Coordinates of C-alpha atoms in Angstrom, one line a residue:
Chain A
M1423 CA -28.3 -15.7 13.3
T1424 CA -24.9 -15.0 10.9
A1425 CA -27.9 -13.6 7.9
S1426 CA -29.9 -11.7 10.2
V1427 CA -27.1 -9.5 11.1
I1428 CA -26.6 -8.3 8.3
G1429 CA -30.5 -7.8 7.0
V1430 CA -30.7 -11.1 5.0
T1431 CA -33.0 -13.3 6.9
E1432 CA -35.4 -13.3 4.3
Q1433 CA -32.8 -14.8 1.6
R1434 CA -32.1 -18.3 4.0
T1435 CA -36.3 -18.8 3.2
R1436 CA -36.7 -19.2 0.1
P1437 CA -36.2 -21.9 -2.3
R1438 CA -32.7 -22.6 -4.2
G1439 CA -34.1 -22.6 -7.5
R1440 CA -31.7 -20.7 -8.8
G1441 CA -32.3 -22.4 -12.2
R1442 CA -34.7 -20.5 -12.8
R1443 CA -33.7 -17.5 -13.0
P1444 CA -31.3 -15.4 -15.2
A1445 CA -27.2 -15.8 -14.0
D1446 CA -26.7 -12.1 -13.5
E1447 CA -29.9 -12.0 -11.2
V1448 CA -28.3 -14.0 -9.0
R1449 CA -25.0 -13.0 -9.6
S1450 CA -26.2 -9.1 -8.6
E1451 CA -27.8 -10.6 -5.0
V1452 CA -24.7 -12.2 -4.7
L1453 CA -22.6 -9.6 -5.1
A1454 CA -24.8 -7.3 -2.8
A1455 CA -24.9 -9.7 -0.3
A1456 CA -22.0 -10.4 -0.2
G1457 CA -20.5 -6.6 -0.3
E1458 CA -22.6 -5.8 2.4
L1459 CA -21.5 -8.5 4.5
L1460 CA -17.9 -7.2 4.0
L1461 CA -17.9 -3.7 5.2
T1462 CA -20.4 -5.1 8.2
E1463 CA -17.2 -7.2 9.3
G1464 CA -14.3 -6.5 6.9
M1465 CA -12.5 -9.7 5.8
A1466 CA -12.1 -11.9 8.5
G1467 CA -15.8 -13.7 8.5
F1468 CA -15.9 -13.2 5.1
T1469 CA -16.2 -17.0 3.5
F1470 CA -18.2 -18.8 0.5
E1471 CA -19.9 -20.5 2.9
R1472 CA -21.6 -17.3 5.0
V1473 CA -21.8 -16.1 1.5
S1474 CA -24.0 -19.0 0.2
A1475 CA -26.0 -18.2 3.8
I1476 CA -26.6 -14.9 3.0
S1477 CA -27.6 -15.6 -0.8
G1478 CA -28.9 -18.2 -0.8
A1479 CA -26.5 -19.5 -4.2
S1480 CA -24.8 -22.7 -3.8
R1481 CA -21.3 -22.3 -3.2
T1482 CA -20.9 -24.7 -6.4
T1483 CA -22.3 -21.7 -7.7
L1484 CA -20.1 -19.5 -6.0
H1485 CA -16.9 -21.2 -6.8
K1486 CA -17.8 -21.1 -10.2
W1487 CA -17.5 -17.7 -10.9
W1488 CA -15.7 -16.3 -8.4
P1489 CA -11.6 -18.7 -8.0
S1490 CA -11.7 -17.8 -4.6
R1491 CA -12.9 -16.0 -1.9
G1492 CA -10.6 -13.0 -2.2
A1493 CA -12.2 -12.4 -6.2
L1494 CA -15.5 -12.2 -4.9
A1495 CA -14.4 -9.7 -2.2
A1496 CA -13.0 -7.3 -4.8
E1497 CA -15.7 -7.6 -7.1
A1498 CA -18.5 -7.1 -4.4
Y1499 CA -16.4 -4.5 -2.7
F1500 CA -16.2 -2.9 -5.8
R1501 CA -19.4 -3.0 -6.2
T1502 CA -20.5 -1.8 -3.6
V1503 CA -18.8 1.5 -3.3
A1504 CA -19.3 2.1 -7.2
G1505 CA -21.4 4.9 -5.9
T1506 CA -19.6 6.8 -3.9
L1507 CA -17.1 7.7 -5.4
A1508 CA -18.9 8.3 -9.0
F1509 CA -16.8 10.8 -9.9
P1510 CA -18.2 14.6 -10.5
D1511 CA -17.5 16.7 -13.2
T1512 CA -18.0 20.4 -12.5
G1513 CA -15.8 21.7 -15.1
D1514 CA -13.5 23.0 -12.0
I1515 CA -11.2 20.2 -11.9
A1516 CA -9.5 21.3 -7.8
A1517 CA -12.5 20.9 -6.5
D1518 CA -13.5 18.2 -8.4
L1519 CA -10.8 16.2 -6.8
T1520 CA -10.8 17.2 -3.3
E1521 CA -14.4 16.6 -3.3
Q1522 CA -13.6 12.6 -4.6
M1523 CA -10.1 12.7 -1.6
L1524 CA -12.8 14.4 0.8
A1525 CA -15.2 11.4 -0.1
F1526 CA -12.5 8.4 -0.3
V1527 CA -10.7 9.9 3.2
R1528 CA -14.7 10.1 4.8
L1529 CA -15.1 6.8 3.6
V1530 CA -11.9 5.1 4.3
T1531 CA -12.1 6.4 8.2
D1532 CA -15.7 6.3 8.9
T1533 CA -17.2 3.3 7.4
A1534 CA -15.3 -0.8 7.6
A1535 CA -14.0 0.2 4.1
G1536 CA -10.5 1.5 4.8
R1537 CA -10.3 -1.9 6.9
V1538 CA -11.2 -3.6 3.8
L1539 CA -9.0 -1.9 2.0
A1540 CA -5.7 -2.3 3.7
D1541 CA -7.6 -6.4 4.3
L1542 CA -7.4 -6.5 0.8
I1543 CA -4.6 -5.1 -1.0
G1544 CA -2.1 -7.0 2.2
S1545 CA -3.9 -10.1 0.7
M1546 CA -3.5 -9.6 -2.5
Q1547 CA 0.5 -9.8 -2.0
T1548 CA 0.7 -13.0 -2.1
D1549 CA -2.9 -13.7 -3.6
P1550 CA -2.7 -13.6 -7.4
E1551 CA -6.2 -14.6 -8.2
L1552 CA -6.8 -11.2 -5.9
A1553 CA -4.7 -9.7 -6.7
A1554 CA -6.4 -10.1 -10.9
A1555 CA -9.8 -8.9 -9.5
Y1556 CA -9.2 -6.0 -7.5
R1557 CA -7.5 -4.8 -10.7
E1558 CA -9.7 -5.3 -13.0
H1559 CA -13.2 -4.7 -10.9
Y1560 CA -11.7 -2.0 -8.4
S1561 CA -8.3 -0.6 -9.3
A1562 CA -8.5 -0.5 -13.5
P1563 CA -11.7 1.0 -13.2
R1564 CA -11.3 3.9 -10.9
R1565 CA -8.2 5.0 -12.3
A1566 CA -9.8 5.1 -15.6
L1567 CA -12.0 7.4 -14.4
A1568 CA -9.6 9.9 -12.8
V1569 CA -7.1 9.9 -16.0
T1570 CA -10.5 10.4 -18.2
A1571 CA -11.8 13.3 -16.0
I1572 CA -7.6 15.2 -15.7
E1573 CA -7.5 14.2 -19.3
A1574 CA -10.6 16.7 -20.2
A1575 CA -9.4 19.4 -17.4
R1576 CA -6.2 19.0 -19.3
D1577 CA -8.5 19.7 -22.9
R1578 CA -10.3 22.3 -21.9
G1579 CA -7.5 24.8 -20.2
E1580 CA -7.0 24.4 -16.6
L1581 CA -4.2 21.7 -16.7
R1582 CA -0.8 21.9 -18.1
D1583 CA -1.1 20.0 -21.4
D1584 CA 1.9 17.9 -20.7
V1585 CA 0.2 17.0 -17.3
D1586 CA 0.4 12.5 -16.9
A1587 CA -3.3 11.9 -15.3
E1588 CA -1.2 8.4 -14.2
T1589 CA 1.0 9.9 -12.1
V1590 CA -1.4 12.5 -10.8
V1591 CA -4.0 9.2 -9.5
D1592 CA -1.1 8.2 -8.0
Q1593 CA -0.4 11.1 -6.6
L1594 CA -3.3 12.4 -4.9
W1595 CA -5.4 8.4 -4.6
G1596 CA -1.2 6.6 -3.4
A1597 CA -0.6 9.2 -1.1
C1598 CA -4.3 8.2 0.0
Y1599 CA -3.5 4.3 0.6
H1600 CA 0.7 5.0 1.8
R1601 CA -1.6 6.8 4.9
L1602 CA -3.9 3.9 5.4
L1603 CA -1.7 1.4 4.4
I1604 CA 1.0 3.1 6.9
P1605 CA -0.5 4.7 9.5
D1606 CA 2.4 7.2 10.2
Q1607 CA -0.7 10.2 10.0
P1608 CA -3.0 11.0 9.9
L1609 CA -6.3 10.4 7.0
T1610 CA -8.4 13.7 7.5
A1611 CA -10.3 16.4 5.0
D1612 CA -7.4 18.4 6.0
F1613 CA -4.8 16.2 4.3
A1614 CA -7.2 15.8 1.3
R1615 CA -7.4 18.8 0.4
T1616 CA -3.8 20.1 1.2
L1617 CA -2.6 16.5 -1.4
V1618 CA -4.5 18.2 -4.3
A1619 CA -4.0 22.2 -3.2
Q1620 CA -0.5 20.8 -3.4
L1621 CA 0.1 18.9 -6.6
V1622 CA -2.6 21.6 -8.2
H1623 CA -0.5 24.5 -7.4
G1624 CA 3.3 23.2 -6.7
I1625 CA 5.1 23.1 -3.6
A1626 CA 8.1 26.0 -5.7
R1627 CA 8.2 29.2 -4.5
R1628 CA 7.6 32.0 -6.5
Chain B
M1280 CA 23.4 -26.3 2.2
T1281 CA 20.9 -23.4 3.1
A1282 CA 23.0 -21.2 4.9
S1283 CA 26.0 -21.6 1.8
V1284 CA 23.1 -20.6 -0.8
I1285 CA 23.5 -16.8 0.4
G1286 CA 27.7 -17.2 1.7
V1287 CA 27.6 -17.5 5.4
T1288 CA 28.6 -21.3 6.0
E1289 CA 31.1 -20.0 8.3
Q1290 CA 29.0 -18.4 10.6
R1291 CA 27.8 -22.7 11.7
T1292 CA 31.0 -24.2 12.5
R1293 CA 31.5 -20.9 15.1
P1294 CA 30.9 -21.7 18.8
R1295 CA 28.2 -20.5 19.9
G1296 CA 29.2 -18.9 23.1
R1297 CA 27.3 -15.5 22.6
G1298 CA 27.4 -15.3 26.5
R1299 CA 31.3 -13.5 25.6
R1300 CA 30.8 -11.0 23.0
P1301 CA 28.8 -8.1 23.5
A1302 CA 24.8 -8.9 23.3
D1303 CA 25.3 -5.8 20.7
E1304 CA 27.7 -6.9 18.9
V1305 CA 25.6 -10.4 18.2
R1306 CA 22.4 -8.6 17.8
S1307 CA 24.2 -7.0 14.3
E1308 CA 25.1 -9.8 13.3
V1309 CA 21.7 -11.5 14.1
L1310 CA 20.6 -8.1 11.7
A1311 CA 22.9 -8.7 8.7
A1312 CA 22.6 -12.1 8.3
A1313 CA 18.7 -11.9 8.9
G1314 CA 19.4 -8.5 6.1
E1315 CA 21.2 -10.8 3.4
L1316 CA 18.4 -13.9 3.8
L1317 CA 15.3 -11.4 3.2
L1318 CA 17.4 -9.6 0.2
T1319 CA 18.1 -13.2 -1.1
E1320 CA 15.3 -15.1 -0.6
G1321 CA 12.0 -12.3 -0.2
M1322 CA 9.9 -13.6 3.0
A1323 CA 8.6 -16.4 2.0
G1324 CA 12.0 -17.9 3.1
F1325 CA 12.4 -16.3 6.4
T1326 CA 11.8 -18.1 9.3
F1327 CA 13.8 -17.7 13.4
E1328 CA 15.4 -21.2 12.5
R1329 CA 17.2 -19.9 9.3
V1330 CA 18.0 -16.9 10.8
S1331 CA 19.2 -19.1 13.9
A1332 CA 21.3 -21.1 11.5
I1333 CA 22.6 -18.5 9.2
S1334 CA 23.7 -16.0 12.1
G1335 CA 24.5 -18.4 15.2
A1336 CA 22.3 -17.1 17.9
S1337 CA 19.6 -19.2 19.1
R1338 CA 16.6 -19.3 18.0
T1339 CA 16.3 -18.6 22.3
T1340 CA 17.9 -14.8 22.2
L1341 CA 16.0 -14.1 18.5
H1342 CA 12.8 -14.7 20.7
K1343 CA 13.6 -12.8 23.3
W1344 CA 15.4 -9.7 21.1
W1345 CA 12.5 -9.3 17.7
P1346 CA 8.1 -11.0 18.7
S1347 CA 8.2 -12.3 15.0
R1348 CA 10.2 -12.7 12.8
G1349 CA 7.8 -9.8 11.1
A1350 CA 9.9 -7.1 13.6
L1351 CA 12.8 -9.3 12.9
A1352 CA 12.5 -8.5 9.5
A1353 CA 11.2 -5.2 10.1
E1354 CA 14.4 -4.1 11.6
A1355 CA 16.8 -6.1 8.8
Y1356 CA 15.1 -4.9 5.9
F1357 CA 16.7 -0.2 6.8
R1358 CA 19.6 -1.8 8.5
T1359 CA 20.1 -3.6 5.3
V1360 CA 19.4 -0.8 3.4
A1361 CA 19.5 2.1 5.0
G1362 CA 22.4 3.8 2.9
T1363 CA 20.9 2.9 -0.3
L1364 CA 19.0 4.7 0.3
A1365 CA 20.4 7.9 2.4
F1366 CA 19.6 11.1 1.9
P1367 CA 22.0 13.6 -0.1
D1368 CA 21.7 17.6 0.3
T1369 CA 22.8 19.4 -2.6
G1370 CA 21.0 22.7 -1.6
D1371 CA 18.7 21.5 -4.7
I1372 CA 16.0 20.4 -3.1
A1373 CA 13.8 18.7 -6.7
A1374 CA 17.6 17.0 -8.2
D1375 CA 17.6 15.9 -4.2
L1376 CA 14.3 14.4 -4.4
T1377 CA 14.2 12.7 -8.0
E1378 CA 18.0 11.8 -6.9
Q1379 CA 16.3 9.9 -3.9
M1380 CA 12.8 9.3 -6.0
L1381 CA 14.9 7.1 -9.1
A1382 CA 17.2 5.5 -6.2
F1383 CA 13.9 4.1 -5.4
V1384 CA 12.1 3.1 -8.3
R1385 CA 15.8 1.5 -9.2
L1386 CA 16.0 -1.0 -5.4
V1387 CA 12.6 -2.1 -5.1
T1388 CA 12.2 -2.8 -8.9
D1389 CA 16.2 -4.5 -9.2
T1390 CA 16.2 -5.7 -6.5
A1391 CA 14.1 -8.5 -4.2
A1392 CA 13.8 -5.2 -2.3
G1393 CA 11.0 -4.7 -4.5
R1394 CA 9.3 -8.0 -2.9
V1395 CA 10.3 -7.5 0.0
L1396 CA 8.7 -4.7 0.2
A1397 CA 4.8 -5.3 -0.4
D1398 CA 5.2 -8.8 1.6
L1399 CA 5.6 -6.4 4.8
I1400 CA 3.6 -3.9 4.6
G1401 CA 0.5 -6.9 3.1
S1402 CA 1.3 -8.8 6.6
M1403 CA 1.3 -5.9 7.9
Q1404 CA -2.4 -5.3 7.8
T1405 CA -3.0 -8.5 9.3
D1406 CA 0.4 -8.4 12.3
P1407 CA 0.4 -5.6 15.1
E1408 CA 3.5 -6.5 16.0
L1409 CA 5.4 -6.6 12.5
A1410 CA 3.1 -3.2 11.9
A1411 CA 5.1 -1.7 15.0
A1412 CA 8.4 -2.6 14.1
Y1413 CA 7.5 -1.9 10.2
R1414 CA 7.1 1.8 11.4
E1415 CA 9.3 1.8 14.4
H1416 CA 12.4 0.8 12.5
Y1417 CA 11.5 1.5 8.4
S1418 CA 8.5 3.6 7.4
A1419 CA 9.0 6.5 10.4
P1420 CA 12.6 6.9 10.9
R1421 CA 12.4 8.2 6.7
R1422 CA 9.7 9.5 7.2
A1423 CA 11.6 11.9 9.4
L1424 CA 14.8 12.6 7.5
A1425 CA 12.3 13.5 4.1
V1426 CA 10.7 15.7 6.1
T1427 CA 14.3 17.9 7.4
A1428 CA 15.3 17.9 4.1
I1429 CA 11.8 18.9 2.9
E1430 CA 11.3 21.7 5.7
A1431 CA 15.0 22.5 5.5
A1432 CA 14.0 23.6 1.3
R1433 CA 11.4 25.6 2.5
D1434 CA 13.4 27.5 5.0
R1435 CA 16.5 28.4 2.3
G1436 CA 13.8 29.6 0.5
E1437 CA 13.3 26.7 -2.0
L1438 CA 9.8 25.5 -1.8
R1439 CA 6.6 27.6 0.0
D1440 CA 6.4 28.3 3.2
D1441 CA 2.9 26.6 3.9
V1442 CA 4.7 23.3 2.1
D1443 CA 3.3 20.9 4.1
A1444 CA 5.7 18.2 4.4
E1445 CA 4.1 15.5 5.4
T1446 CA 2.0 14.9 2.9
V1447 CA 5.0 15.6 0.3
V1448 CA 6.3 12.5 1.7
D1449 CA 3.2 10.2 0.6
Q1450 CA 2.9 12.3 -2.8
L1451 CA 5.8 11.1 -3.9
W1452 CA 6.9 7.8 -1.4
G1453 CA 3.5 6.9 -0.4
A1454 CA 2.6 7.6 -5.0
C1455 CA 5.8 4.6 -5.3
Y1456 CA 3.4 2.6 -2.3
H1457 CA 0.7 2.1 -4.7
R1458 CA 2.4 1.6 -8.3
L1459 CA 4.5 -1.4 -5.9
L1460 CA 1.5 -2.7 -4.1
I1461 CA -0.8 -2.4 -6.7
P1462 CA 0.8 -2.6 -10.4
D1463 CA -2.0 -0.9 -12.8
Q1464 CA 1.1 0.6 -14.1
P1465 CA 5.1 0.3 -14.1
L1466 CA 7.6 2.2 -11.5
T1467 CA 9.6 3.6 -13.7
A1468 CA 12.8 6.5 -14.1
D1469 CA 10.4 8.8 -16.1
F1470 CA 7.3 7.8 -13.4
A1471 CA 10.1 9.2 -10.9
R1472 CA 11.2 12.3 -12.8
T1473 CA 6.6 13.5 -13.5
L1474 CA 6.5 12.6 -9.5
V1475 CA 8.7 15.8 -8.7
A1476 CA 8.0 17.3 -10.9
Q1477 CA 4.1 18.0 -11.6
L1478 CA 4.1 18.3 -7.6
V1479 CA 8.0 20.7 -7.3
H1480 CA 5.2 22.7 -10.3
G1481 CA 2.4 22.0 -10.3
I1482 CA -0.1 20.6 -12.9
A1483 CA -1.8 23.7 -13.1
R1484 CA -1.8 25.6 -16.2
R1485 CA -0.5 29.2 -15.9

């Protein structure tokens, strides 16, 4: 029943001969099944037991590869949303950043990803293994992609020579996480556009 | 022993005749004692039982006023740090925002406040009563103070007419919370200054 909810019932009937398949392949399948479970039900229903049931990998295998359910969730989340959050490069950094902000806002407001991210970030405040996994598999590589794009825009003359790309990440994505985690104000498309416009052009009167 | 750690041992010997003192006074004393406990030990040791022991208020009274330990912690935290985070108004918004950012970074890096804030925001992702208390007593009033100062600067001609003050809050304080909660990069005085400079002057080359 659990498995059919997320459409991977067939896994249950496959022989669990994990020794006959390469570990990388099994690992990939576990992450895909775990990501689907996560985005369907959030962290509440996310356990090693259920991931084992729907992926066909044994709990022993899961525990060997991931020290906690949080660590597995963080890596599965990253693998699942990586495509959605690919960084565009059109040669116009303001347009590219706006597109990124709009995609991120859509992801966290239109899917369970927002709730999952909030749960992961919330739990990692008291779970060091989850925090390490989240940073290794999600936040650090995502930050690096953005920094690369911002520095390329600086190098081709679109941005100031002294722009601090790491700080830009906090002023755009960090601003979105702020509204996600402390929802005093809504996460909207207008907000996404305003974030980029205010940072690119500045808020001082000229 | 518990009480002496935070220097309020005398409370234990005072008669608990709470009916003889105004409720407002008892409430204030509870919040002061709770705030001190929180900033000394963080959320881990923060329980109704200990707050009762050090404040002299009964657990029944605490439960009557606060639905959860998180709700009490959020209000106590706000009362304790409100003075540190008072908003300056020198007529130079960039200088005032920089001063605010520096004070906030110092508070969360030099005291237990950073750990407490991270714990509160983490816990509120799965505790609706704590989330409501945090927003009512801390984030919403803090946001309103900042918005008022930013809109005053706009009205006296320092900032663009179309500045979105709410979004500025996310691009400054939200950026700090991002580094507090997902510490891929450090919270430093340089970061605080760069946040304000990049947002005020913009990152586009001119």
